[in-house]
CSV table of C-alpha atoms in Angstrom, one decimal:
chain,number,residue,atom,x,y,z
A,1,MET,CA,-3.9,23.4,12.8
A,2,ARG,CA,-1.8,20.3,13.7
A,3,ILE,CA,-3.2,17.2,12.1
A,4,ALA,CA,-1.9,13.8,13.0
A,5,VAL,CA,-1.7,11.1,10.4
A,6,ALA,CA,-1.9,7.6,11.7
A,7,GLY,CA,-1.0,4.8,9.2
A,8,TRP,CA,1.9,2.4,9.1
A,9,ILE,CA,4.6,5.1,9.1
A,10,GLY,CA,8.3,4.9,9.8
A,11,SER,CA,9.0,1.4,8.5
A,12,THR,CA,11.1,0.3,5.6
A,13,ASN,CA,8.0,-0.4,3.4
A,14,LEU,CA,8.1,2.3,0.7
A,15,GLY,CA,4.5,1.7,-0.3
A,16,ASP,CA,3.4,2.9,3.2
A,17,GLU,CA,5.8,5.8,3.1
A,18,LEU,CA,4.4,6.9,-0.3
A,19,ILE,CA,0.9,6.9,1.2
A,20,PHE,CA,2.1,9.1,4.0
A,21,SER,CA,3.9,11.4,1.5
A,22,ALA,CA,0.7,11.8,-0.5
A,23,LEU,CA,-1.5,12.5,2.5
A,24,SER,CA,1.0,14.9,3.9
A,25,ARG,CA,1.2,16.9,0.6
A,26,LYS,CA,-2.6,17.1,0.6
A,27,LEU,CA,-2.8,18.4,4.2
A,28,VAL,CA,0.0,20.9,3.8
A,29,ALA,CA,-1.6,22.2,0.6
A,30,GLN,CA,-4.7,22.9,2.7
A,31,GLY,CA,-2.7,24.8,5.3
A,32,ALA,CA,-2.3,22.2,8.0
A,33,ASP,CA,0.8,21.3,10.0
A,34,VAL,CA,1.3,17.5,9.7
A,35,VAL,CA,2.4,15.2,12.5
A,36,GLY,CA,3.2,11.6,11.6
A,37,ILE,CA,2.5,9.0,14.3
A,38,SER,CA,5.5,6.9,13.5
A,39,ILE,CA,7.2,3.8,14.7
A,40,ASP,CA,10.5,5.6,14.0
A,41,PRO,CA,9.9,9.4,14.4
A,42,GLU,CA,13.5,10.4,13.6
A,43,SER,CA,13.5,8.4,10.4
A,44,THR,CA,10.1,10.0,9.4
A,45,LYS,CA,11.5,13.5,10.1
A,46,ARG,CA,14.5,12.7,7.8
A,47,GLN,CA,12.3,11.4,4.9
A,48,HIS,CA,9.4,13.8,5.1
A,49,PRO,CA,9.3,17.6,5.7
A,50,VAL,CA,6.9,17.2,8.7
A,51,ASP,CA,7.0,16.6,12.4
A,52,ALA,CA,6.6,13.1,13.8
A,53,ILE,CA,5.9,11.5,17.2
A,54,HIS,CA,5.7,8.0,18.6
A,55,LEU,CA,2.3,6.5,19.5
A,56,ALA,CA,3.3,6.8,23.2
A,57,GLN,CA,3.5,10.6,22.8
A,58,MET,CA,0.0,11.0,21.2
A,59,PRO,CA,-2.0,11.4,24.5
A,60,LEU,CA,-0.1,14.6,25.3
A,61,ALA,CA,0.9,16.0,21.9
A,62,PRO,CA,-0.9,19.3,20.8
A,63,LEU,CA,-3.2,18.1,18.1
A,64,ASP,CA,-6.3,19.4,16.4
A,65,GLY,CA,-7.4,16.5,14.3
A,66,LEU,CA,-6.6,12.9,13.2
A,67,VAL,CA,-6.3,11.2,9.8
A,68,PHE,CA,-6.5,7.4,10.0
A,69,GLY,CA,-5.0,5.8,6.9
A,70,GLY,CA,-4.4,5.1,4.2
A,71,GLY,CA,-3.5,1.7,3.1
A,72,GLU,CA,-4.5,-1.8,4.4
A,73,VAL,CA,-4.8,-0.8,8.0
A,74,LEU,CA,-8.2,-2.6,8.4
A,75,GLN,CA,-7.0,-6.2,8.1
A,76,ASP,CA,-6.4,-9.2,10.3
A,77,GLU,CA,-4.7,-11.2,7.5
A,78,THR,CA,-1.1,-10.8,8.6
A,79,SER,CA,-1.6,-10.9,12.4
A,80,ILE,CA,-4.4,-11.0,14.9
A,81,TRP,CA,-2.7,-8.0,16.5
A,82,ASN,CA,-2.8,-5.8,13.5
A,83,LEU,CA,-6.2,-4.2,14.1
A,84,PRO,CA,-5.8,-3.4,17.8
A,85,TYR,CA,-2.4,-2.0,17.0
A,86,HIS,CA,-3.6,0.4,14.4
A,87,LEU,CA,-7.0,1.2,15.9
A,88,THR,CA,-5.3,2.3,19.2
A,89,ARG,CA,-4.7,5.6,17.4
A,90,VAL,CA,-8.4,6.0,16.7
A,91,TRP,CA,-9.3,5.2,20.3
A,92,LEU,CA,-6.8,7.7,21.6
A,93,GLY,CA,-8.2,10.3,19.2
A,94,ARG,CA,-11.7,9.6,20.5
A,95,LEU,CA,-10.6,10.0,24.1
A,96,ARG,CA,-9.1,13.3,23.2
A,97,ARG,CA,-12.3,14.3,21.2
A,98,LEU,CA,-10.2,14.9,18.1
A,99,PRO,CA,-12.2,15.1,14.8
A,100,THR,CA,-11.2,12.1,12.8
A,101,ALA,CA,-11.3,11.2,9.1
A,102,VAL,CA,-10.5,7.7,7.7
A,103,VAL,CA,-8.9,8.3,4.3
A,104,GLY,CA,-8.0,5.9,1.4
A,105,VAL,CA,-8.1,2.7,3.4
A,106,GLY,CA,-8.4,-0.9,2.2
A,107,ALA,CA,-10.5,-3.6,4.0
A,108,VAL,CA,-10.5,-6.5,1.7
A,109,ALA,CA,-8.5,-8.7,4.1
A,110,LEU,CA,-10.8,-8.1,7.1
A,111,ARG,CA,-11.7,-11.7,7.9
A,112,SER,CA,-12.8,-12.3,11.4
A,113,ARG,CA,-16.1,-11.4,13.1
A,114,GLY,CA,-14.2,-10.0,16.1
A,115,GLY,CA,-12.2,-7.8,13.8
A,116,ALA,CA,-15.2,-6.6,11.9
A,117,ALA,CA,-16.9,-5.7,15.2
A,118,MET,CA,-13.8,-3.8,16.3
A,119,VAL,CA,-13.7,-1.8,13.1
A,120,ARG,CA,-17.4,-1.0,13.3
A,121,ARG,CA,-17.1,0.3,16.9
A,122,SER,CA,-13.9,2.2,16.2
A,123,LEU,CA,-14.9,4.0,13.0
A,124,SER,CA,-18.5,4.8,13.8
A,125,ALA,CA,-17.8,8.3,14.9
A,126,ALA,CA,-15.5,9.3,12.0
A,127,LEU,CA,-16.5,12.4,10.1
A,128,ALA,CA,-15.7,10.8,6.8
A,129,VAL,CA,-14.5,7.5,5.5
A,130,THR,CA,-13.0,6.9,2.1
A,131,VAL,CA,-11.9,3.6,0.7
A,132,ARG,CA,-9.6,2.7,-2.2
A,133,ASP,CA,-11.5,-0.1,-3.9
A,134,ARG,CA,-15.0,-1.5,-4.3
A,135,PRO,CA,-14.5,-4.6,-2.2
A,136,SER,CA,-13.5,-2.4,0.7
A,137,LEU,CA,-16.6,-0.3,0.1
A,138,THR,CA,-18.8,-3.4,0.3
A,139,THR,CA,-17.0,-4.6,3.4
A,140,LEU,CA,-17.5,-1.4,5.4
A,141,ARG,CA,-21.1,-0.9,4.2
A,142,ARG,CA,-21.9,-4.4,5.6
A,143,LEU,CA,-20.6,-3.1,8.9
A,144,GLY,CA,-23.1,-0.3,8.9
A,145,LEU,CA,-20.6,2.4,8.0
A,146,ASP,CA,-21.0,5.0,5.2
A,147,PRO,CA,-17.8,5.0,3.2
A,148,VAL,CA,-17.2,6.9,0.0
A,149,LEU,CA,-15.4,5.2,-2.9
A,150,ALA,CA,-12.1,6.9,-3.6
A,151,ALA,CA,-8.7,5.5,-4.8
A,152,ASP,CA,-5.2,5.0,-3.4
A,153,PRO,CA,-3.8,8.4,-2.4
A,154,VAL,CA,-0.4,7.6,-4.0
A,155,LEU,CA,-2.1,8.1,-7.4
A,156,ALA,CA,-2.1,11.9,-6.6
A,157,LEU,CA,1.7,12.0,-6.4
A,158,PRO,CA,3.6,13.6,-9.3
A,159,VAL,CA,5.9,11.3,-11.3
A,160,GLU,CA,8.9,12.8,-13.0
A,161,PRO,CA,9.1,11.8,-16.7
A,162,VAL,CA,11.5,9.0,-17.4
A,163,ALA,CA,12.1,6.9,-20.5
A,164,PRO,CA,10.9,3.3,-20.0
A,165,ASP,CA,13.6,0.8,-20.9
A,166,ARG,CA,13.4,-2.2,-18.6
A,167,LEU,CA,11.1,-5.0,-17.4
A,168,VAL,CA,10.6,-3.8,-13.8
A,169,VAL,CA,10.0,-6.5,-11.3
A,170,ALA,CA,8.8,-5.9,-7.7
A,171,LEU,CA,8.4,-9.2,-5.8
A,172,ARG,CA,7.8,-9.9,-2.1
A,173,ARG,CA,7.2,-12.9,0.1
A,174,SER,CA,3.6,-13.9,0.6
A,175,VAL,CA,1.7,-13.2,3.8
A,176,PRO,CA,1.5,-16.1,6.2
A,177,ARG,CA,-1.1,-18.8,5.4
A,178,PRO,CA,-4.1,-18.8,7.8
A,179,GLU,CA,-2.9,-22.1,9.2
A,180,ASP,CA,0.5,-20.6,10.0
A,181,ARG,CA,-0.4,-19.8,13.5
A,182,LEU,CA,3.1,-18.5,14.4
A,183,GLY,CA,2.9,-15.9,11.7
A,184,ARG,CA,-0.7,-14.9,12.7
A,185,LEU,CA,0.3,-14.5,16.4
A,186,LEU,CA,3.4,-12.3,15.8
A,187,PRO,CA,2.8,-8.7,16.7
A,188,ALA,CA,2.0,-6.3,13.8
A,189,GLY,CA,4.9,-5.6,11.6
A,190,ARG,CA,6.9,-8.6,12.8
A,191,SER,CA,5.7,-11.3,10.4
A,192,LYS,CA,8.0,-11.2,7.4
A,193,GLY,CA,5.8,-13.4,5.2
A,194,ALA,CA,5.7,-17.1,4.4
A,195,ASP,CA,8.6,-18.9,2.7
A,196,PRO,CA,7.9,-18.9,-1.0
A,197,GLY,CA,8.4,-22.7,-1.2
A,198,ALA,CA,10.9,-24.9,-2.9
A,199,ASP,CA,9.4,-24.6,-6.3
A,200,TRP,CA,8.5,-20.9,-6.2
A,201,VAL,CA,11.9,-19.4,-6.8
A,202,PRO,CA,12.9,-21.6,-9.8
A,203,ALA,CA,9.4,-21.2,-11.3
A,204,MET,CA,9.6,-17.4,-11.1
A,205,ALA,CA,13.2,-17.4,-12.4
A,206,ALA,CA,12.2,-19.6,-15.4
A,207,ALA,CA,9.2,-17.3,-16.1
A,208,LEU,CA,11.3,-14.2,-16.1
A,209,ASP,CA,13.9,-15.8,-18.3
A,210,ARG,CA,11.1,-16.6,-20.8
A,211,THR,CA,9.7,-13.1,-20.5
A,212,ALA,CA,13.0,-11.5,-21.1
A,213,ALA,CA,13.6,-13.6,-24.2
A,214,ALA,CA,10.1,-12.9,-25.6
A,215,THR,CA,10.3,-9.1,-25.0
A,216,GLY,CA,14.0,-8.3,-25.3
A,217,LEU,CA,13.8,-6.4,-22.0
A,218,VAL,CA,16.4,-6.5,-19.3
A,219,PRO,CA,14.7,-7.5,-15.9
A,220,ARG,CA,15.3,-4.8,-13.2
A,221,PHE,CA,14.4,-5.9,-9.7
A,222,VAL,CA,13.1,-3.0,-7.6
A,223,ALA,CA,13.0,-3.7,-3.8
A,224,MET,CA,10.1,-1.8,-2.2
A,225,GLN,CA,11.2,-3.0,1.2
A,226,ARG,CA,14.9,-3.1,1.8
A,227,GLY,CA,16.1,-6.1,3.8
A,228,ARG,CA,13.1,-8.2,2.6
A,229,ASP,CA,12.4,-7.8,-1.1
A,230,ASP,CA,16.0,-7.5,-2.1
A,231,LEU,CA,16.8,-10.9,-0.4
A,232,LEU,CA,14.1,-12.6,-2.5
A,233,HIS,CA,15.2,-10.8,-5.6
A,234,GLU,CA,18.8,-12.1,-5.1
A,235,GLN,CA,17.5,-15.6,-4.9
A,236,VAL,CA,15.5,-15.3,-8.1
A,237,ALA,CA,18.2,-13.5,-10.0
A,238,ALA,CA,20.8,-16.1,-8.9
A,239,THR,CA,18.6,-18.9,-10.4
A,240,MET,CA,18.0,-17.1,-13.7
A,241,SER,CA,20.1,-17.6,-16.8
A,242,THR,CA,19.3,-14.0,-18.0
A,243,PRO,CA,21.4,-11.2,-16.8
A,244,SER,CA,19.4,-8.8,-14.6
A,245,GLU,CA,19.8,-5.6,-12.5
A,246,GLN,CA,18.8,-5.0,-8.9
A,247,THR,CA,18.2,-1.8,-6.9
A,248,ALA,CA,16.8,-0.9,-3.5
A,249,PRO,CA,15.8,2.7,-3.9
A,250,ASP,CA,14.9,5.3,-1.3
A,251,LEU,CA,11.6,7.0,-1.0
A,252,ALA,CA,12.7,9.8,-3.3
A,253,GLY,CA,13.7,7.4,-6.1
A,254,VAL,CA,11.2,4.6,-6.0
A,255,MET,CA,8.6,6.1,-8.3
A,256,GLY,CA,11.2,6.9,-10.9
A,257,GLU,CA,12.5,3.3,-10.7
A,258,ILE,CA,9.0,1.9,-11.2
A,259,ALA,CA,8.5,4.3,-14.1
A,260,ARG,CA,11.5,2.8,-15.9
A,261,GLY,CA,9.4,-0.3,-16.7
A,262,VAL,CA,8.0,-0.7,-20.2
A,263,VAL,CA,5.9,-3.2,-18.3
A,264,VAL,CA,5.9,-3.7,-14.6
A,265,VAL,CA,5.6,-7.1,-13.0
A,266,ALA,CA,4.6,-6.6,-9.4
A,267,MET,CA,3.6,-8.6,-6.3
A,268,ARG,CA,3.9,-5.4,-4.3
A,269,TYR,CA,0.6,-3.5,-4.2
A,270,HIS,CA,2.2,-0.1,-4.5
A,271,GLY,CA,4.4,-1.4,-7.3
A,272,GLY,CA,1.2,-1.7,-9.3
A,273,VAL,CA,-0.1,1.7,-8.1
A,274,ALA,CA,3.2,3.4,-9.0
A,275,ALA,CA,3.2,1.7,-12.4
A,276,LEU,CA,-0.3,3.1,-13.0
A,277,ALA,CA,0.7,6.6,-11.7
A,278,ALA,CA,3.6,6.6,-14.2
A,279,GLY,CA,1.4,5.5,-17.0
A,280,ARG,CA,2.8,2.0,-17.3
A,281,PRO,CA,0.9,-1.2,-17.9
A,282,SER,CA,1.5,-4.0,-15.4
A,283,VAL,CA,1.0,-7.6,-14.6
A,284,LEU,CA,0.2,-8.2,-10.9
A,285,ILE,CA,0.9,-11.5,-9.0
A,286,GLY,CA,-2.0,-12.0,-6.7
A,287,TYR,CA,-0.4,-13.0,-3.4
A,288,SER,CA,-3.2,-11.2,-1.4
A,289,PRO,CA,-6.8,-10.1,-1.9
A,290,LYS,CA,-5.8,-6.5,-2.0
A,291,VAL,CA,-3.7,-7.1,-5.2
A,292,ALA,CA,-6.7,-8.8,-6.9
A,293,ALA,CA,-8.8,-5.8,-5.9
A,294,LEU,CA,-6.2,-3.4,-7.4
A,295,ALA,CA,-6.1,-5.4,-10.7
A,296,ALA,CA,-9.9,-5.2,-10.9
A,297,GLU,CA,-9.9,-1.5,-10.2
A,298,ALA,CA,-7.2,-0.8,-12.8
A,299,ALA,CA,-8.3,-3.0,-15.6
A,300,PRO,CA,-7.5,-3.0,-18.5
A,301,ALA,CA,-4.3,-1.2,-17.6
A,302,THR,CA,-3.2,-4.2,-15.6
A,303,SER,CA,-3.8,-8.0,-15.5
A,304,LEU,CA,-3.6,-10.6,-12.7
A,305,LEU,CA,-1.8,-13.9,-12.4
A,306,PRO,CA,-2.3,-16.2,-9.4
A,307,ASN,CA,0.6,-16.5,-7.0
A,308,ASP,CA,1.1,-20.1,-8.0
A,309,PRO,CA,4.2,-21.6,-9.7
A,310,ALA,CA,2.0,-23.6,-12.0
A,311,ALA,CA,0.6,-20.3,-13.4
A,312,PHE,CA,4.0,-18.6,-13.9
A,313,GLY,CA,4.3,-20.1,-17.3
A,314,LEU,CA,1.7,-17.6,-18.4
A,315,LEU,CA,3.8,-14.6,-17.4
A,316,ALA,CA,5.6,-14.1,-20.7
A,317,GLY,CA,2.4,-14.0,-22.6
A,318,ALA,CA,0.8,-11.7,-20.0
A,319,VAL,CA,3.7,-9.2,-20.2
A,320,GLU,CA,3.6,-9.2,-24.1
A,321,ALA,CA,-0.2,-8.6,-23.9
A,322,ALA,CA,0.4,-5.8,-21.4
A,323,GLY,CA,2.8,-4.1,-23.7
A,324,GLY,CA,0.1,-3.9,-26.3
A,325,ARG,CA,-2.2,-2.1,-23.8
A,326,ARG,CA,0.0,1.0,-23.2
A,327,ASP,CA,-2.6,3.3,-24.8
A,328,ARG,CA,-5.2,2.1,-22.4
A,329,VAL,CA,-3.4,3.1,-19.2
A,330,ALA,CA,-4.1,6.9,-19.5
A,331,PRO,CA,-7.9,6.6,-19.4
A,332,VAL,CA,-7.8,4.3,-16.4
A,333,LEU,CA,-5.4,6.7,-14.6
A,334,GLU,CA,-7.7,9.6,-15.3
A,335,ARG,CA,-10.7,7.7,-14.0
A,336,LEU,CA,-9.0,6.7,-10.8
A,337,ARG,CA,-7.5,10.1,-10.2
A,338,GLU,CA,-10.9,11.7,-10.5
A,339,ARG,CA,-12.2,9.2,-7.9
A,340,GLU,CA,-9.2,9.8,-5.7
A,341,ARG,CA,-10.3,13.4,-5.2
A,342,ALA,CA,-12.8,12.1,-2.7
A,343,ASN,CA,-9.8,11.9,-0.3
A,344,ASP,CA,-9.4,15.6,-0.7
A,345,TRP,CA,-13.1,16.1,0.3
A,346,ALA,CA,-12.5,14.0,3.4
A,347,LEU,CA,-9.5,16.0,4.5
A,348,GLU,CA,-11.4,19.3,3.8
A,349,HIS,CA,-14.3,18.1,5.9
A,350,LEU,CA,-11.9,17.2,8.7
A,351,LEU,CA,-10.1,20.6,8.7
A,352,GLU,CA,-13.4,22.4,8.7
A,353,ASN,CA,-14.5,20.6,11.8
A,354,ALA,CA,-11.0,21.0,13.4
A,355,ALA,CA,-11.3,24.7,13.0
A,356,ARG,CA,-14.5,25.0,14.9
């Protein structure tokens, strides 16, 4: 059976590519041929051992089922066009009468009444819906859907053992503020995030200097989106007095880079997920509701600081405290991996129906 996966695939965002990798592995293990619906099919074919098509090819492609997700595809935080862009795949699948499963999604940044109504109508016919956190569970239940609590699919990926020896830092620019109408009106994927502000970079640089001095760890900046994160990392590193390292890994190397952290400081959602998968404690910077949701799901393996320069003075203490919680990461990871198996159930249910 040929099963299409419709998430945010083919971009330079390694978090989304990790999600697709995890879902692809699960489907292939269950005997399916995977087709990624990608914004850059050739790039997807190079990075993943699967087929890929563009959205425009979906109406005519030979397909037997559709997986929608995972990740934060049910949100209107970054752009008002985000929901219709992603849900177009579900609508096309419904027109073709493809059995559909919604797997490992987040919905904590679903803000508008119109967006909520669009999600309810679009997902009402899904065979199964799994969400990655409790706030998303609550959101979709309020819409009259029947989701199952799972966890992020990336937690199922294997992580090669590596000795931790650095303070890994994975920053990103914030999403546009609600009042930033230009950012909100940009098409999905076009908004690069709000400027961090004149005081943000020096405050983060000073906080990382203090953290490095307190822990003795060398900061290593890991860009999870080349061309965006690395530019911010360069700004922060240039303002620091402490020597640091920078890398922009590819998909094959990003989990190993995160695993080098004795402690991981992450604004990137999947920086926090990868830290947990590698068994590393983390301190998350809450630039978005989804990061706060992850921190709550992964407590006490992680802690949360506001994305506020006034709070960055707490970073050194938070990292030191996280280092003392290393033995508390494994039980959290075991609990969430057990929960993540609900995603396998959803995929099995989809394949059973696709085979009929």
